[in-house]
Amino acid sequence: MRALTEHQLRETLVNASAEERQRLALPADFLFVDWDHLDFYAWRDPRTKGRGYVVAEVGGTATGIVLRASDSSSHARAAMCNLCHTMQPGDQVTMFTARKAGDAGERGDSVGTIVCADLSCHENVRLAAPLAPNEYRASVDRRIDGTRHRIEAFVERVWEP
Ligand SMILES: [Zn+2]
Protein backbone atom coordinates (compact mmCIF):
# COMPACT_ATOMS: atom_id res chain seq x y z
CA MET A 1 0.00 0.00 0.00
CA ARG A 2 1.01 3.61 -0.37
CA ALA A 3 3.02 5.03 2.54
CA LEU A 4 1.06 7.16 4.99
CA THR A 5 2.28 9.73 7.47
CA GLU A 6 0.99 9.94 11.02
CA HIS A 7 -1.18 12.90 10.03
CA GLN A 8 -2.59 11.01 7.04
CA LEU A 9 -3.35 7.96 9.19
CA ARG A 10 -5.42 10.10 11.55
CA GLU A 11 -7.29 11.56 8.58
CA THR A 12 -8.17 8.12 7.17
CA LEU A 13 -10.30 7.17 10.20
CA VAL A 14 -13.90 7.16 9.01
CA ASN A 15 -15.60 6.18 12.29
CA ALA A 16 -13.53 8.13 14.82
CA SER A 17 -14.56 11.14 16.86
CA ALA A 18 -12.30 14.19 16.78
CA GLU A 19 -11.06 13.19 20.21
CA GLU A 20 -10.25 9.62 19.10
CA ARG A 21 -8.39 10.96 16.09
CA GLN A 22 -6.41 13.23 18.36
CA ARG A 23 -5.53 10.45 20.79
CA LEU A 24 -4.32 7.97 18.20
CA ALA A 25 -0.82 6.79 19.09
CA LEU A 26 1.45 4.89 16.73
CA PRO A 27 3.52 1.83 17.56
CA ALA A 28 7.19 2.38 18.42
CA ASP A 29 8.33 0.81 15.15
CA PHE A 30 6.18 3.05 12.94
CA LEU A 31 9.18 4.70 11.27
CA PHE A 32 10.38 1.30 10.08
CA VAL A 33 7.12 0.19 8.48
CA ASP A 34 7.79 -1.28 5.06
CA TRP A 35 4.72 0.02 3.25
CA ASP A 36 5.56 -1.66 -0.06
CA HIS A 37 5.08 -5.04 1.59
CA LEU A 38 1.84 -4.23 3.40
CA ASP A 39 -1.63 -5.10 2.16
CA PHE A 40 -3.10 -3.19 5.10
CA TYR A 41 -1.82 -1.64 8.32
CA ALA A 42 -3.21 -2.57 11.72
CA TRP A 43 -2.01 -1.91 15.26
CA ARG A 44 -3.01 -1.70 18.90
CA ASP A 45 -2.78 1.76 20.41
CA PRO A 46 0.25 1.71 22.74
CA ARG A 47 -1.23 4.41 24.98
CA THR A 48 -4.97 3.75 25.05
CA LYS A 49 -6.01 0.38 26.43
CA GLY A 50 -8.41 -1.58 24.26
CA ARG A 51 -8.00 0.66 21.23
CA GLY A 52 -6.90 -0.60 17.83
CA TYR A 53 -6.86 0.56 14.22
CA VAL A 54 -7.02 -0.99 10.77
CA VAL A 55 -6.19 0.98 7.63
CA ALA A 56 -6.75 -0.61 4.23
CA GLU A 57 -7.01 0.66 0.69
CA VAL A 58 -10.66 0.44 -0.26
CA GLY A 59 -11.29 1.29 -3.91
CA GLY A 60 -7.79 2.76 -4.06
CA THR A 61 -8.31 5.10 -1.09
CA ALA A 62 -6.67 4.55 2.29
CA THR A 63 -9.56 4.05 4.70
CA GLY A 64 -9.11 3.51 8.40
CA ILE A 65 -11.32 2.41 11.26
CA VAL A 66 -10.91 2.59 15.00
CA LEU A 67 -11.73 -0.60 16.93
CA ARG A 68 -12.45 -1.38 20.55
CA ALA A 69 -11.28 -4.65 22.05
CA SER A 70 -13.57 -6.36 24.55
CA ASP A 71 -12.05 -6.77 27.99
CA SER A 72 -12.48 -10.50 28.21
CA SER A 73 -10.64 -12.87 25.95
CA SER A 74 -12.15 -16.07 24.67
CA HIS A 75 -12.29 -19.01 27.06
CA ALA A 76 -12.02 -21.45 24.22
CA ARG A 77 -8.80 -23.40 24.01
CA ALA A 78 -8.31 -22.30 20.44
CA ALA A 79 -10.19 -19.99 18.14
CA MET A 80 -9.96 -18.77 14.60
CA CYS A 81 -9.37 -15.16 13.67
CA ASN A 82 -12.15 -14.10 11.29
CA LEU A 83 -9.83 -11.88 9.27
CA CYS A 84 -6.66 -13.92 8.68
CA HIS A 85 -8.32 -17.33 9.31
CA THR A 86 -5.40 -18.58 11.41
CA MET A 87 -6.05 -20.67 14.50
CA GLN A 88 -4.83 -19.03 17.70
CA PRO A 89 -4.80 -19.99 21.37
CA GLY A 90 -8.05 -18.72 22.89
CA ASP A 91 -6.37 -15.90 24.78
CA GLN A 92 -4.77 -14.55 21.61
CA VAL A 93 -7.99 -13.65 19.86
CA THR A 94 -10.35 -10.91 21.01
CA MET A 95 -13.75 -9.57 20.05
CA PHE A 96 -13.26 -6.19 18.39
CA THR A 97 -16.13 -3.85 17.66
CA ALA A 98 -16.14 -0.83 15.40
CA ARG A 99 -18.76 1.88 15.57
CA LYS A 100 -20.17 2.41 12.11
CA ALA A 101 -19.30 5.61 10.31
CA GLY A 102 -21.74 8.51 9.98
CA ASP A 103 -25.41 8.50 11.05
CA ALA A 104 -25.51 4.75 11.64
CA GLY A 105 -22.71 5.06 14.18
CA GLU A 106 -24.48 7.93 15.89
CA ARG A 107 -27.53 5.69 16.26
CA GLY A 108 -25.27 3.16 17.97
CA ASP A 109 -24.76 0.67 15.12
CA SER A 110 -21.52 -1.24 15.27
CA VAL A 111 -19.82 -4.17 13.61
CA GLY A 112 -17.92 -6.77 15.58
CA THR A 113 -15.72 -9.73 14.86
CA ILE A 114 -13.13 -12.02 16.45
CA VAL A 115 -9.60 -10.98 15.47
CA CYS A 116 -6.03 -11.75 16.53
CA ALA A 117 -5.68 -9.82 19.82
CA ASP A 118 -2.57 -7.94 18.72
CA LEU A 119 -4.04 -7.27 15.23
CA SER A 120 -0.98 -8.85 13.64
CA CYS A 121 -3.01 -10.72 11.01
CA HIS A 122 -0.66 -9.47 8.31
CA GLU A 123 2.22 -11.42 9.85
CA ASN A 124 0.17 -14.28 11.24
CA VAL A 125 -1.23 -15.40 7.92
CA ARG A 126 2.34 -15.54 6.58
CA LEU A 127 3.74 -17.36 9.60
CA ALA A 128 0.91 -19.82 10.05
CA ALA A 129 1.77 -23.45 9.68
CA PRO A 130 0.33 -25.05 6.56
CA LEU A 131 -3.16 -26.43 7.15
CA ALA A 132 -2.21 -29.74 5.60
CA PRO A 133 1.10 -31.43 4.75
CA ASN A 134 0.39 -31.15 1.06
CA GLU A 135 -0.43 -27.49 1.19
CA TYR A 136 1.66 -25.68 -1.33
CA ARG A 137 2.67 -22.12 -2.07
CA ALA A 138 -0.39 -21.23 -4.14
CA SER A 139 -2.72 -22.00 -1.28
CA VAL A 140 -0.67 -19.84 1.07
CA ASP A 141 -0.94 -17.03 -1.45
CA ARG A 142 -4.69 -17.60 -1.55
CA ARG A 143 -4.86 -17.24 2.22
CA ILE A 144 -2.89 -13.99 2.02
CA ASP A 145 -5.24 -12.69 -0.69
CA GLY A 146 -8.23 -13.87 1.33
CA THR A 147 -7.00 -11.99 4.39
CA ARG A 148 -6.61 -8.79 2.43
CA HIS A 149 -10.06 -9.23 0.93
CA ARG A 150 -11.70 -9.87 4.33
CA ILE A 151 -9.95 -6.88 5.92
CA GLU A 152 -11.13 -4.60 3.12
CA ALA A 153 -14.67 -6.01 3.37
CA PHE A 154 -14.68 -5.42 7.14
CA VAL A 155 -13.54 -1.81 6.71
CA GLU A 156 -16.23 -1.33 4.07
CA ARG A 157 -18.94 -2.68 6.38
CA VAL A 158 -17.95 -0.09 8.99
CA TRP A 159 -17.78 2.67 6.42
CA GLU A 160 -20.90 1.98 4.34
CA PRO A 161 -23.68 4.53 4.77
ZN1 LIG B 1 -5.83 -12.57 12.47
CSV table of C-alpha atoms and ligand atoms in Angstrom, one decimal:
chain,number,residue,atom,x,y,z
A,1,MET,CA,0.0,0.0,0.0
A,2,ARG,CA,1.0,3.6,-0.4
A,3,ALA,CA,3.0,5.0,2.5
A,4,LEU,CA,1.1,7.2,5.0
A,5,THR,CA,2.3,9.7,7.5
A,6,GLU,CA,1.0,9.9,11.0
A,7,HIS,CA,-1.2,12.9,10.0
A,8,GLN,CA,-2.6,11.0,7.0
A,9,LEU,CA,-3.3,8.0,9.2
A,10,ARG,CA,-5.4,10.1,11.6
A,11,GLU,CA,-7.3,11.6,8.6
A,12,THR,CA,-8.2,8.1,7.2
A,13,LEU,CA,-10.3,7.2,10.2
A,14,VAL,CA,-13.9,7.2,9.0
A,15,ASN,CA,-15.6,6.2,12.3
A,16,ALA,CA,-13.5,8.1,14.8
A,17,SER,CA,-14.6,11.1,16.9
A,18,ALA,CA,-12.3,14.2,16.8
A,19,GLU,CA,-11.1,13.2,20.2
A,20,GLU,CA,-10.3,9.6,19.1
A,21,ARG,CA,-8.4,11.0,16.1
A,22,GLN,CA,-6.4,13.2,18.4
A,23,ARG,CA,-5.5,10.5,20.8
A,24,LEU,CA,-4.3,8.0,18.2
A,25,ALA,CA,-0.8,6.8,19.1
A,26,LEU,CA,1.4,4.9,16.7
A,27,PRO,CA,3.5,1.8,17.6
A,28,ALA,CA,7.2,2.4,18.4
A,29,ASP,CA,8.3,0.8,15.1
A,30,PHE,CA,6.2,3.0,12.9
A,31,LEU,CA,9.2,4.7,11.3
A,32,PHE,CA,10.4,1.3,10.1
A,33,VAL,CA,7.1,0.2,8.5
A,34,ASP,CA,7.8,-1.3,5.1
A,35,TRP,CA,4.7,0.0,3.3
A,36,ASP,CA,5.6,-1.7,-0.1
A,37,HIS,CA,5.1,-5.0,1.6
A,38,LEU,CA,1.8,-4.2,3.4
A,39,ASP,CA,-1.6,-5.1,2.2
A,40,PHE,CA,-3.1,-3.2,5.1
A,41,TYR,CA,-1.8,-1.6,8.3
A,42,ALA,CA,-3.2,-2.6,11.7
A,43,TRP,CA,-2.0,-1.9,15.3
A,44,ARG,CA,-3.0,-1.7,18.9
A,45,ASP,CA,-2.8,1.8,20.4
A,46,PRO,CA,0.3,1.7,22.7
A,47,ARG,CA,-1.2,4.4,25.0
A,48,THR,CA,-5.0,3.8,25.0
A,49,LYS,CA,-6.0,0.4,26.4
A,50,GLY,CA,-8.4,-1.6,24.3
A,51,ARG,CA,-8.0,0.7,21.2
A,52,GLY,CA,-6.9,-0.6,17.8
A,53,TYR,CA,-6.9,0.6,14.2
A,54,VAL,CA,-7.0,-1.0,10.8
A,55,VAL,CA,-6.2,1.0,7.6
A,56,ALA,CA,-6.7,-0.6,4.2
A,57,GLU,CA,-7.0,0.7,0.7
A,58,VAL,CA,-10.7,0.4,-0.3
A,59,GLY,CA,-11.3,1.3,-3.9
A,60,GLY,CA,-7.8,2.8,-4.1
A,61,THR,CA,-8.3,5.1,-1.1
A,62,ALA,CA,-6.7,4.5,2.3
A,63,THR,CA,-9.6,4.1,4.7
A,64,GLY,CA,-9.1,3.5,8.4
A,65,ILE,CA,-11.3,2.4,11.3
A,66,VAL,CA,-10.9,2.6,15.0
A,67,LEU,CA,-11.7,-0.6,16.9
A,68,ARG,CA,-12.4,-1.4,20.6
A,69,ALA,CA,-11.3,-4.7,22.1
A,70,SER,CA,-13.6,-6.4,24.5
A,71,ASP,CA,-12.1,-6.8,28.0
A,72,SER,CA,-12.5,-10.5,28.2
A,73,SER,CA,-10.6,-12.9,25.9
A,74,SER,CA,-12.1,-16.1,24.7
A,75,HIS,CA,-12.3,-19.0,27.1
A,76,ALA,CA,-12.0,-21.5,24.2
A,77,ARG,CA,-8.8,-23.4,24.0
A,78,ALA,CA,-8.3,-22.3,20.4
A,79,ALA,CA,-10.2,-20.0,18.1
A,80,MET,CA,-10.0,-18.8,14.6
A,81,CYS,CA,-9.4,-15.2,13.7
A,82,ASN,CA,-12.1,-14.1,11.3
A,83,LEU,CA,-9.8,-11.9,9.3
A,84,CYS,CA,-6.7,-13.9,8.7
A,85,HIS,CA,-8.3,-17.3,9.3
A,86,THR,CA,-5.4,-18.6,11.4
A,87,MET,CA,-6.1,-20.7,14.5
A,88,GLN,CA,-4.8,-19.0,17.7
A,89,PRO,CA,-4.8,-20.0,21.4
A,90,GLY,CA,-8.1,-18.7,22.9
A,91,ASP,CA,-6.4,-15.9,24.8
A,92,GLN,CA,-4.8,-14.6,21.6
A,93,VAL,CA,-8.0,-13.6,19.9
A,94,THR,CA,-10.4,-10.9,21.0
A,95,MET,CA,-13.8,-9.6,20.0
A,96,PHE,CA,-13.3,-6.2,18.4
A,97,THR,CA,-16.1,-3.8,17.7
A,98,ALA,CA,-16.1,-0.8,15.4
A,99,ARG,CA,-18.8,1.9,15.6
A,100,LYS,CA,-20.2,2.4,12.1
A,101,ALA,CA,-19.3,5.6,10.3
A,102,GLY,CA,-21.7,8.5,10.0
A,103,ASP,CA,-25.4,8.5,11.1
A,104,ALA,CA,-25.5,4.7,11.6
A,105,GLY,CA,-22.7,5.1,14.2
A,106,GLU,CA,-24.5,7.9,15.9
A,107,ARG,CA,-27.5,5.7,16.3
A,108,GLY,CA,-25.3,3.2,18.0
A,109,ASP,CA,-24.8,0.7,15.1
A,110,SER,CA,-21.5,-1.2,15.3
A,111,VAL,CA,-19.8,-4.2,13.6
A,112,GLY,CA,-17.9,-6.8,15.6
A,113,THR,CA,-15.7,-9.7,14.9
A,114,ILE,CA,-13.1,-12.0,16.5
A,115,VAL,CA,-9.6,-11.0,15.5
A,116,CYS,CA,-6.0,-11.7,16.5
A,117,ALA,CA,-5.7,-9.8,19.8
A,118,ASP,CA,-2.6,-7.9,18.7
A,119,LEU,CA,-4.0,-7.3,15.2
A,120,SER,CA,-1.0,-8.9,13.6
A,121,CYS,CA,-3.0,-10.7,11.0
A,122,HIS,CA,-0.7,-9.5,8.3
A,123,GLU,CA,2.2,-11.4,9.9
A,124,ASN,CA,0.2,-14.3,11.2
A,125,VAL,CA,-1.2,-15.4,7.9
A,126,ARG,CA,2.3,-15.5,6.6
A,127,LEU,CA,3.7,-17.4,9.6
A,128,ALA,CA,0.9,-19.8,10.0
A,129,ALA,CA,1.8,-23.4,9.7
A,130,PRO,CA,0.3,-25.0,6.6
A,131,LEU,CA,-3.2,-26.4,7.2
A,132,ALA,CA,-2.2,-29.7,5.6
A,133,PRO,CA,1.1,-31.4,4.8
A,134,ASN,CA,0.4,-31.2,1.1
A,135,GLU,CA,-0.4,-27.5,1.2
A,136,TYR,CA,1.7,-25.7,-1.3
A,137,ARG,CA,2.7,-22.1,-2.1
A,138,ALA,CA,-0.4,-21.2,-4.1
A,139,SER,CA,-2.7,-22.0,-1.3
A,140,VAL,CA,-0.7,-19.8,1.1
A,141,ASP,CA,-0.9,-17.0,-1.5
A,142,ARG,CA,-4.7,-17.6,-1.6
A,143,ARG,CA,-4.9,-17.2,2.2
A,144,ILE,CA,-2.9,-14.0,2.0
A,145,ASP,CA,-5.2,-12.7,-0.7
A,146,GLY,CA,-8.2,-13.9,1.3
A,147,THR,CA,-7.0,-12.0,4.4
A,148,ARG,CA,-6.6,-8.8,2.4
A,149,HIS,CA,-10.1,-9.2,0.9
A,150,ARG,CA,-11.7,-9.9,4.3
A,151,ILE,CA,-10.0,-6.9,5.9
A,152,GLU,CA,-11.1,-4.6,3.1
A,153,ALA,CA,-14.7,-6.0,3.4
A,154,PHE,CA,-14.7,-5.4,7.1
A,155,VAL,CA,-13.5,-1.8,6.7
A,156,GLU,CA,-16.2,-1.3,4.1
A,157,ARG,CA,-18.9,-2.7,6.4
A,158,VAL,CA,-18.0,-0.1,9.0
A,159,TRP,CA,-17.8,2.7,6.4
A,160,GLU,CA,-20.9,2.0,4.3
A,161,PRO,CA,-23.7,4.5,4.8
B,1,ZN,ZN,-5.8,-12.6,12.5
